[in-house]
Coordinates of C-alpha atoms and ligand atoms in Angstrom, one line a residue:
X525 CA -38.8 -116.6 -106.6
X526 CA -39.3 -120.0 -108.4
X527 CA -41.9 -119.6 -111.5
X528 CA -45.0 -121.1 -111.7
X529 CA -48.1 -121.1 -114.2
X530 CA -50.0 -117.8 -112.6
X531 CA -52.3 -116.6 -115.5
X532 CA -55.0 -116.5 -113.7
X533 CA -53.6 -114.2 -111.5
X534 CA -53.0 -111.8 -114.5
X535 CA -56.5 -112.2 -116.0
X536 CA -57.1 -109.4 -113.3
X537 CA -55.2 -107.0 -114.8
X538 CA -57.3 -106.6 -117.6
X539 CA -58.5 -103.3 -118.2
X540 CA -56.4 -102.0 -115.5
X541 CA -54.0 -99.0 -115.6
X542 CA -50.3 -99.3 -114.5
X543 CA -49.6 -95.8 -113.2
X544 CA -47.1 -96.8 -110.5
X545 CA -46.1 -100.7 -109.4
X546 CA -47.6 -99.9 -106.7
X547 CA -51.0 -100.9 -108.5
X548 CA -50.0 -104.6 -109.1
X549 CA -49.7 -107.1 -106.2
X550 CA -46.5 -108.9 -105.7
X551 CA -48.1 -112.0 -107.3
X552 CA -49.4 -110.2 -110.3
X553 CA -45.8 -109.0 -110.4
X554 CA -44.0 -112.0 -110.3
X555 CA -46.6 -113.4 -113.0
X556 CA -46.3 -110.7 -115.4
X557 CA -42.1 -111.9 -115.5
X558 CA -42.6 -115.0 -115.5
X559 CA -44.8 -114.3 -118.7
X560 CA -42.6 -112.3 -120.3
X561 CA -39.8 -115.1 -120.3
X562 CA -42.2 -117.4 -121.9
X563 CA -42.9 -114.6 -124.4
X564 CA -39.1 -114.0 -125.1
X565 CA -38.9 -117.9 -125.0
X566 CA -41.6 -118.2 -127.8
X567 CA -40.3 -115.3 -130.0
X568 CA -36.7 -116.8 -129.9
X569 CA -38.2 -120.3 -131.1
X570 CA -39.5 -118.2 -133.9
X571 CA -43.7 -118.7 -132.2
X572 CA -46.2 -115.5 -132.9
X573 CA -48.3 -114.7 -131.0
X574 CA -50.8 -112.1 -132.5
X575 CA -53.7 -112.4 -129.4
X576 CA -53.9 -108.2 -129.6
X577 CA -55.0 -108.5 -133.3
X578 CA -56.9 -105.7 -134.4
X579 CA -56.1 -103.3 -131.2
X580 CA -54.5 -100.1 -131.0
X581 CA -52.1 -97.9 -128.4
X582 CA -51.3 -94.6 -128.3
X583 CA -47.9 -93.6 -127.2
X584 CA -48.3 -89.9 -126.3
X585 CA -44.6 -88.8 -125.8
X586 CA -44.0 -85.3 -123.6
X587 CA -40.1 -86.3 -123.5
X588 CA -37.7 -88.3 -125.5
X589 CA -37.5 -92.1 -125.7
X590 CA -35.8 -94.6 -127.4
X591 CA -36.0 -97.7 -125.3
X592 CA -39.5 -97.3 -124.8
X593 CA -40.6 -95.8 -127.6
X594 CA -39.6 -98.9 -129.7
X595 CA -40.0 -101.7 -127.1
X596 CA -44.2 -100.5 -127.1
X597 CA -44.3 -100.0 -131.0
X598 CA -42.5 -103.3 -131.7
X599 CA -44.2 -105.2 -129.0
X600 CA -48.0 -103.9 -130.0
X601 CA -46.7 -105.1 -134.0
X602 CA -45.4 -108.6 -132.6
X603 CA -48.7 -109.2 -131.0
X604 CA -50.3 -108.4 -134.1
X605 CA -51.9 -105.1 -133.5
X606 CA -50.9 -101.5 -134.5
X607 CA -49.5 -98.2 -132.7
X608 CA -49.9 -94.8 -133.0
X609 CA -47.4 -91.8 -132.0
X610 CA -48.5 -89.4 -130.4
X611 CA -46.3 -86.0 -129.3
X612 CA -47.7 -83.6 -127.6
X613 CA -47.1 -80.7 -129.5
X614 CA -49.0 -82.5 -132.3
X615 CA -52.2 -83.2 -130.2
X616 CA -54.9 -80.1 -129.4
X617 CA -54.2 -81.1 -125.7
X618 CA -50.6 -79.0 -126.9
X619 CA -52.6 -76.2 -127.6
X620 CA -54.9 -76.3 -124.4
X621 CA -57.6 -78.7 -125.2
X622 CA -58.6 -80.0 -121.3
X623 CA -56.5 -83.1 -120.0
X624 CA -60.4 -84.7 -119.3
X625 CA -61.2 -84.1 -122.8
X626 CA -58.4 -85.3 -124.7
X627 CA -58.4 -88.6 -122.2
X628 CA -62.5 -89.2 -123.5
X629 CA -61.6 -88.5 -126.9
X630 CA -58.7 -91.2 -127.6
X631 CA -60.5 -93.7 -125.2
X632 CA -63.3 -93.5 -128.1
X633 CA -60.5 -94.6 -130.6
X634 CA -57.7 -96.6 -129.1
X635 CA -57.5 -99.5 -126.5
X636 CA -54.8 -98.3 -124.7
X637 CA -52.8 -95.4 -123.7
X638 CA -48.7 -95.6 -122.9
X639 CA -48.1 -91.9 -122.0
X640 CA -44.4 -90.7 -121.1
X641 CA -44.6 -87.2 -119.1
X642 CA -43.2 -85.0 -116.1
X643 CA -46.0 -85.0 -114.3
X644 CA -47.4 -88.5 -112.4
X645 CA -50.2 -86.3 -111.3
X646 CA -51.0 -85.6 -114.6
X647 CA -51.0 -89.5 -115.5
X648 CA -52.9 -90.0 -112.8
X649 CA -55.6 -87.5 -113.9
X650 CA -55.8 -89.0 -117.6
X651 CA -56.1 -92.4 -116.1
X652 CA -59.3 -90.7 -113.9
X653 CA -61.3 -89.7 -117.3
X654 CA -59.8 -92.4 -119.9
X655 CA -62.0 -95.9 -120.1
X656 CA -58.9 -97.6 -121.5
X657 CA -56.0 -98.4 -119.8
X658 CA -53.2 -96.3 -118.9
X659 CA -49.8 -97.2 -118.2
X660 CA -46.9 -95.1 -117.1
X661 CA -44.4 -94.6 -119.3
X662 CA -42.0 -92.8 -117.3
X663 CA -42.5 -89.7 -115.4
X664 CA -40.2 -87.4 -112.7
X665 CA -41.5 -89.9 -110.5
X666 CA -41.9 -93.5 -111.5
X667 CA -41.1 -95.4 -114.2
X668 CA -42.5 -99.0 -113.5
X669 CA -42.6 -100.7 -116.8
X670 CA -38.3 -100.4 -117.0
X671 CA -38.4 -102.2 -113.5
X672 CA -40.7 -105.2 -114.8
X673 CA -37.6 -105.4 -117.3
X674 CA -34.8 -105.2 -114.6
X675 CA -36.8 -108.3 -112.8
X676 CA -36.9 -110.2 -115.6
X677 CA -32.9 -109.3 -116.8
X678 CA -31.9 -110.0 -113.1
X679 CA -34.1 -113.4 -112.9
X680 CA -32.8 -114.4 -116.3
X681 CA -29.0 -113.8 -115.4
X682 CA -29.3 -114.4 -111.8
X683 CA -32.1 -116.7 -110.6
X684 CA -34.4 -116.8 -108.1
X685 CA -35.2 -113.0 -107.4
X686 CA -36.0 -113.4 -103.3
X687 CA -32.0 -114.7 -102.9
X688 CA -30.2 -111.9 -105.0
X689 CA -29.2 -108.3 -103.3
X690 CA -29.0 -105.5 -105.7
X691 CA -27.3 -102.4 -105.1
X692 CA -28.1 -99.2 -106.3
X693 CA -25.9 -96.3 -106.4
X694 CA -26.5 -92.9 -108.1
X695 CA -29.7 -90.7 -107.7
X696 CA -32.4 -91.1 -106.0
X697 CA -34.9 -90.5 -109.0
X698 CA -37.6 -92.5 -110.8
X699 CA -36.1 -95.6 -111.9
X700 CA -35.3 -96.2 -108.4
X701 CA -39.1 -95.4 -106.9
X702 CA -39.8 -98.1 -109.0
X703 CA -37.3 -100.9 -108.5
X704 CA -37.8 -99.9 -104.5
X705 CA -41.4 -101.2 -105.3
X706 CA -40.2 -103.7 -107.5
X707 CA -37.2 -105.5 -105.1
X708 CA -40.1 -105.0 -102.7
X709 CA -43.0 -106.6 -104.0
X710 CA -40.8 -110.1 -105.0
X711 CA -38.9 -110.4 -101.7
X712 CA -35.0 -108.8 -102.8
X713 CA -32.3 -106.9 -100.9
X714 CA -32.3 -103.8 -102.2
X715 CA -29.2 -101.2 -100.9
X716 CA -29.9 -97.9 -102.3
X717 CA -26.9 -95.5 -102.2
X718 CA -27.0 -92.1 -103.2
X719 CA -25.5 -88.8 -102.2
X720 CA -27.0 -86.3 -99.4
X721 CA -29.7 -84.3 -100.5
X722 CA -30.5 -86.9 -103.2
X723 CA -32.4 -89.9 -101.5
X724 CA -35.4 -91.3 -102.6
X725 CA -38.6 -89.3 -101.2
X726 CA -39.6 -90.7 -97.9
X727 CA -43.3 -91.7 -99.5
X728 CA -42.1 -94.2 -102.0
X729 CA -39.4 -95.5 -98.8
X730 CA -42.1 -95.9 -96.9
X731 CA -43.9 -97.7 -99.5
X732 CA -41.8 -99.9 -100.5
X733 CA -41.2 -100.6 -96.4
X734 CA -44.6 -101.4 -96.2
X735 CA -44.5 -103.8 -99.2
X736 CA -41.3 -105.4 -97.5
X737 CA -42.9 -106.3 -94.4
X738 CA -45.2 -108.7 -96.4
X739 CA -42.6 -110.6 -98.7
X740 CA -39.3 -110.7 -96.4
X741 CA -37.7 -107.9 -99.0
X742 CA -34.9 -105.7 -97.0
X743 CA -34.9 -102.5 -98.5
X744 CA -31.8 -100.6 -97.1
X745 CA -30.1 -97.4 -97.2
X746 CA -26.1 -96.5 -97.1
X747 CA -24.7 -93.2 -98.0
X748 CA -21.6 -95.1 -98.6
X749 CA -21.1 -96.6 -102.2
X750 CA -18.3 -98.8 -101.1
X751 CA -20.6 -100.2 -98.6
X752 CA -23.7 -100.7 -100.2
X753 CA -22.0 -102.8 -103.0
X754 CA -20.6 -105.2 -100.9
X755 CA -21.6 -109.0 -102.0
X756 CA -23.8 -107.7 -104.3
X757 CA -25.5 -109.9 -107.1
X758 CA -26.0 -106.7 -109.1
X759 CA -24.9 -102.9 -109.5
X760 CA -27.0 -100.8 -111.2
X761 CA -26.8 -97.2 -111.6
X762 CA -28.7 -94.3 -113.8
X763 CA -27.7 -91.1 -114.9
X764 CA -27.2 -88.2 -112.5
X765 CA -29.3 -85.7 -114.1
X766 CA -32.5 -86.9 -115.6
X767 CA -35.1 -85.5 -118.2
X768 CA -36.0 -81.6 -117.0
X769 CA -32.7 -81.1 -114.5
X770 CA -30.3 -80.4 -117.5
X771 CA -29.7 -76.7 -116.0
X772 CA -28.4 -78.7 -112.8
X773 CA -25.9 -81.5 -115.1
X774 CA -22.9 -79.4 -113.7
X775 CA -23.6 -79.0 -109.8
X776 CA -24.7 -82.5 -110.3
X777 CA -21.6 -84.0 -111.8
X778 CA -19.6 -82.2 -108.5
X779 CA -21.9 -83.4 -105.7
X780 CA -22.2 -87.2 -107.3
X781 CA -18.3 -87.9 -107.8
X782 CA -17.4 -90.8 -105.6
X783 CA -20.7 -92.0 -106.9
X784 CA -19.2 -93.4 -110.4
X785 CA -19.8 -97.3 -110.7
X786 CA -16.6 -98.0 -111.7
X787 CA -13.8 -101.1 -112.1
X788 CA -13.0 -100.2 -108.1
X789 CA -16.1 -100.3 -107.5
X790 CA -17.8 -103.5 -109.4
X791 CA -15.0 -105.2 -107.4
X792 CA -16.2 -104.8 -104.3
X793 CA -19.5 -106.9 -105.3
X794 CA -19.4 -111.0 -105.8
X795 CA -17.1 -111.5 -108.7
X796 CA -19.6 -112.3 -110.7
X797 CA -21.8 -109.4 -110.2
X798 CA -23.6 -107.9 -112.8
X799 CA -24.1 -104.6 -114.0
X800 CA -27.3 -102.8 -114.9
X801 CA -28.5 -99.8 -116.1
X802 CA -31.4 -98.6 -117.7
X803 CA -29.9 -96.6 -120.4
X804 CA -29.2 -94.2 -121.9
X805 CA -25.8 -94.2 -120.0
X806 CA -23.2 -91.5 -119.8
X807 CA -19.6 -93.2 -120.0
X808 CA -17.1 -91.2 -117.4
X809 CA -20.1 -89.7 -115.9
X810 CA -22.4 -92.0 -113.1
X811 CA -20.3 -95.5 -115.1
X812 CA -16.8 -96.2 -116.3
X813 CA -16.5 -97.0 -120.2
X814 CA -15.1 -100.3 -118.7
X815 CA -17.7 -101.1 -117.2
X816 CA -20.5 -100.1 -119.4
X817 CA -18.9 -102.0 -122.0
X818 CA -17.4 -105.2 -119.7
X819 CA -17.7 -108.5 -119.3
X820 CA -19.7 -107.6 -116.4
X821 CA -22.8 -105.5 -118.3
X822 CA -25.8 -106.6 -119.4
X823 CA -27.2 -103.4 -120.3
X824 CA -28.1 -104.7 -123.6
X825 CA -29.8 -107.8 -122.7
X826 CA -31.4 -105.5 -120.4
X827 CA -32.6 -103.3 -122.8
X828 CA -33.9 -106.0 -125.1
X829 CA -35.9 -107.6 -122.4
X830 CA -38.0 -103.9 -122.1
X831 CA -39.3 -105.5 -125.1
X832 CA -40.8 -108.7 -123.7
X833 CA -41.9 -107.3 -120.3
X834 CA -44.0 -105.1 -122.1
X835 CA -45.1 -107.3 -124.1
X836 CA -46.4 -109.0 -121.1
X837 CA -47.9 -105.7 -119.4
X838 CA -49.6 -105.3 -122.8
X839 CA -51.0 -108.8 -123.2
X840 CA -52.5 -109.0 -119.3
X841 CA -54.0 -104.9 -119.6
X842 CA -55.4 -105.1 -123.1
X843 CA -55.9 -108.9 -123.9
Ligands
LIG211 N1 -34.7 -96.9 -120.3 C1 -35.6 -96.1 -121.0 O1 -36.7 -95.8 -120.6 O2 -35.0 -95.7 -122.2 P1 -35.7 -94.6 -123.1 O3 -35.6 -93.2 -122.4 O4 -34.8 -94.6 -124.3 O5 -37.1 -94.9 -123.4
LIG212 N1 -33.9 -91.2 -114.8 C1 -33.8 -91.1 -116.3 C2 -34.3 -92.4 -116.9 C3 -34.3 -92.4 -118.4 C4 -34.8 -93.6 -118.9 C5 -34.7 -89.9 -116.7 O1 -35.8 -89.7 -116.2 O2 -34.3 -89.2 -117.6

């Protein structure tokens, strides 16, 4: 993908939710990372930008976050307008006030919602009553806003996204529904690798399949890590047992060995393959401490750019 000036494109996405990536169009993808590295260029050379002046999110958190938690706050502040925290046990909504009226209440008050759940249906349904903007946070099933960072860390450290193949290798869970829509939507290879019995659902395959057809992506599938690694631009892994399967971190841990992105492993890829992953990270779990902590990872650059796609995401939904 080479980058052009595509803000019209995003002047569409104002006043839209972003419940799955499945609600932008490839172009609308591509332009939101392509504005995010201008943003990250402009806040490096030291340029505000405060065009959100005076507007406010709400961050309703169900689950922990770091990442995310800050990436929103500090972005909404950079762009000159405020945040507010919201956990659930704090809100009546914790207490059984109706989903329908909690979403028509904070509409009335903020201009956006970031909400971080289990449940997509329940995103889903508080994007149905709220007149402001929702965007998905994470949930068991989707979390689109860490894949419009991955594009961006794998464009800025790898180039034009259509020529790169990423392989993923670990569990087949939310952060890779998302970067199946993501590697999609702007043309990638995409090998996912995971363990039997731990595939991505067949919808979001499908999906992305259908997405594929359009932009010359190859989404594939290998059981076998050693495979599905091989000339790879990129590794990136996630943590075998996500937020709500902490009862299952043990069987987990047995039916995932072999999975482990480790030195062995990295060096099956180019040589100068990167590795990703969209933390937090468990070191001698699903990565190596060598390779977390290589000369290989840029799972800090990775994380900083969360800041800077959302940025984006915020600037094209609330502007
Ligand atoms: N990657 C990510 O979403 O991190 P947090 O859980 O810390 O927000
Ligand atoms: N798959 C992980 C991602 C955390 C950012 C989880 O849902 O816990």
């Amino acid at each position: 993908m080479s980058f052009v000036h595509l803000d019209t494109t995003l002047e569409a996405l104002k006043g839209k939710d972003c419940l799955t990536l499945t609600d932008f169009t490839s172009e609308q993808i591509e332009a939101l990372v392509e504005l995010a590295v201008r943003l990250k260029k402009q806040q490096k050379a030291g340029v505000q930008n405060i065009s959100l002046q005076g507007k406010v999110l709400a961050l309703w958190f169900d689950k922990a976050s770091t990442r995310t938690r800050i990436s929103f706050s500090v972005g909404m502040a950079q762009l000159g307008g405020h945040f507010l925290e919201l956990p659930t046990q704090s809100l009546q909504y914790g207490r059984g006030e109706s989903l329908e009226d909690t979403a028509r209440t904070l509409s009335g008050y903020v201009d956006g919602i970031m909400i971080r759940t289990f449940s997509q249906e329940l995103v889903e349904e508080l994007a149905k009553y709220a007149t402001v903007p929702v965007i998905n946070g994470l949930t068991d099933l989707f979390h689109p806003c860490q894949t419009l960072a991955d594009l961006q860390t794998l464009y800025e450290h790898k180039g034009d996204l259509n020529k790169l193949h990423v392989a993923y290798v670990g569990d087949g869970n939310n952060v890779v529904h998302s970067l199946m829509h993501g590697a999609a939507a702007v043309g990638m290879k995409l090998t996912v690798s995971t363990p039997k019995g731990y595939e991505p659902l067949s919808k979001v395959w499908d999906e992305a399949m259908a997405i594929a057809k359009e932009t010359g992506a190859e989404i594939q599938f290998d059981h076998d890590p050693k495979k599905a690694v091989k000339g790879a631009d990129a590794i990136y892994t996630d943590v075998w047992a996500s937020m709500g399967q902490e009862d299952e971190k043990e069987k987990r841990s047995k039916d995932f060995a072999g999975y482990q992105v480790n030195e062995e492993l990295l060096q099956l890829a180019k040589s100068d393959a990167i590795f990703m992953h969209c933390l937090p990270a468990y070191r001698g779990l699903e990565v190596s401490a060598g390779v977390l902590d290589g000369p290989q990872s840029v799972v800090f650059p990775q994380a900083e750019t969360r800041l800077h796609a959302q940025k984006a995401l915020l600037l094209s939904l609330l502007g």
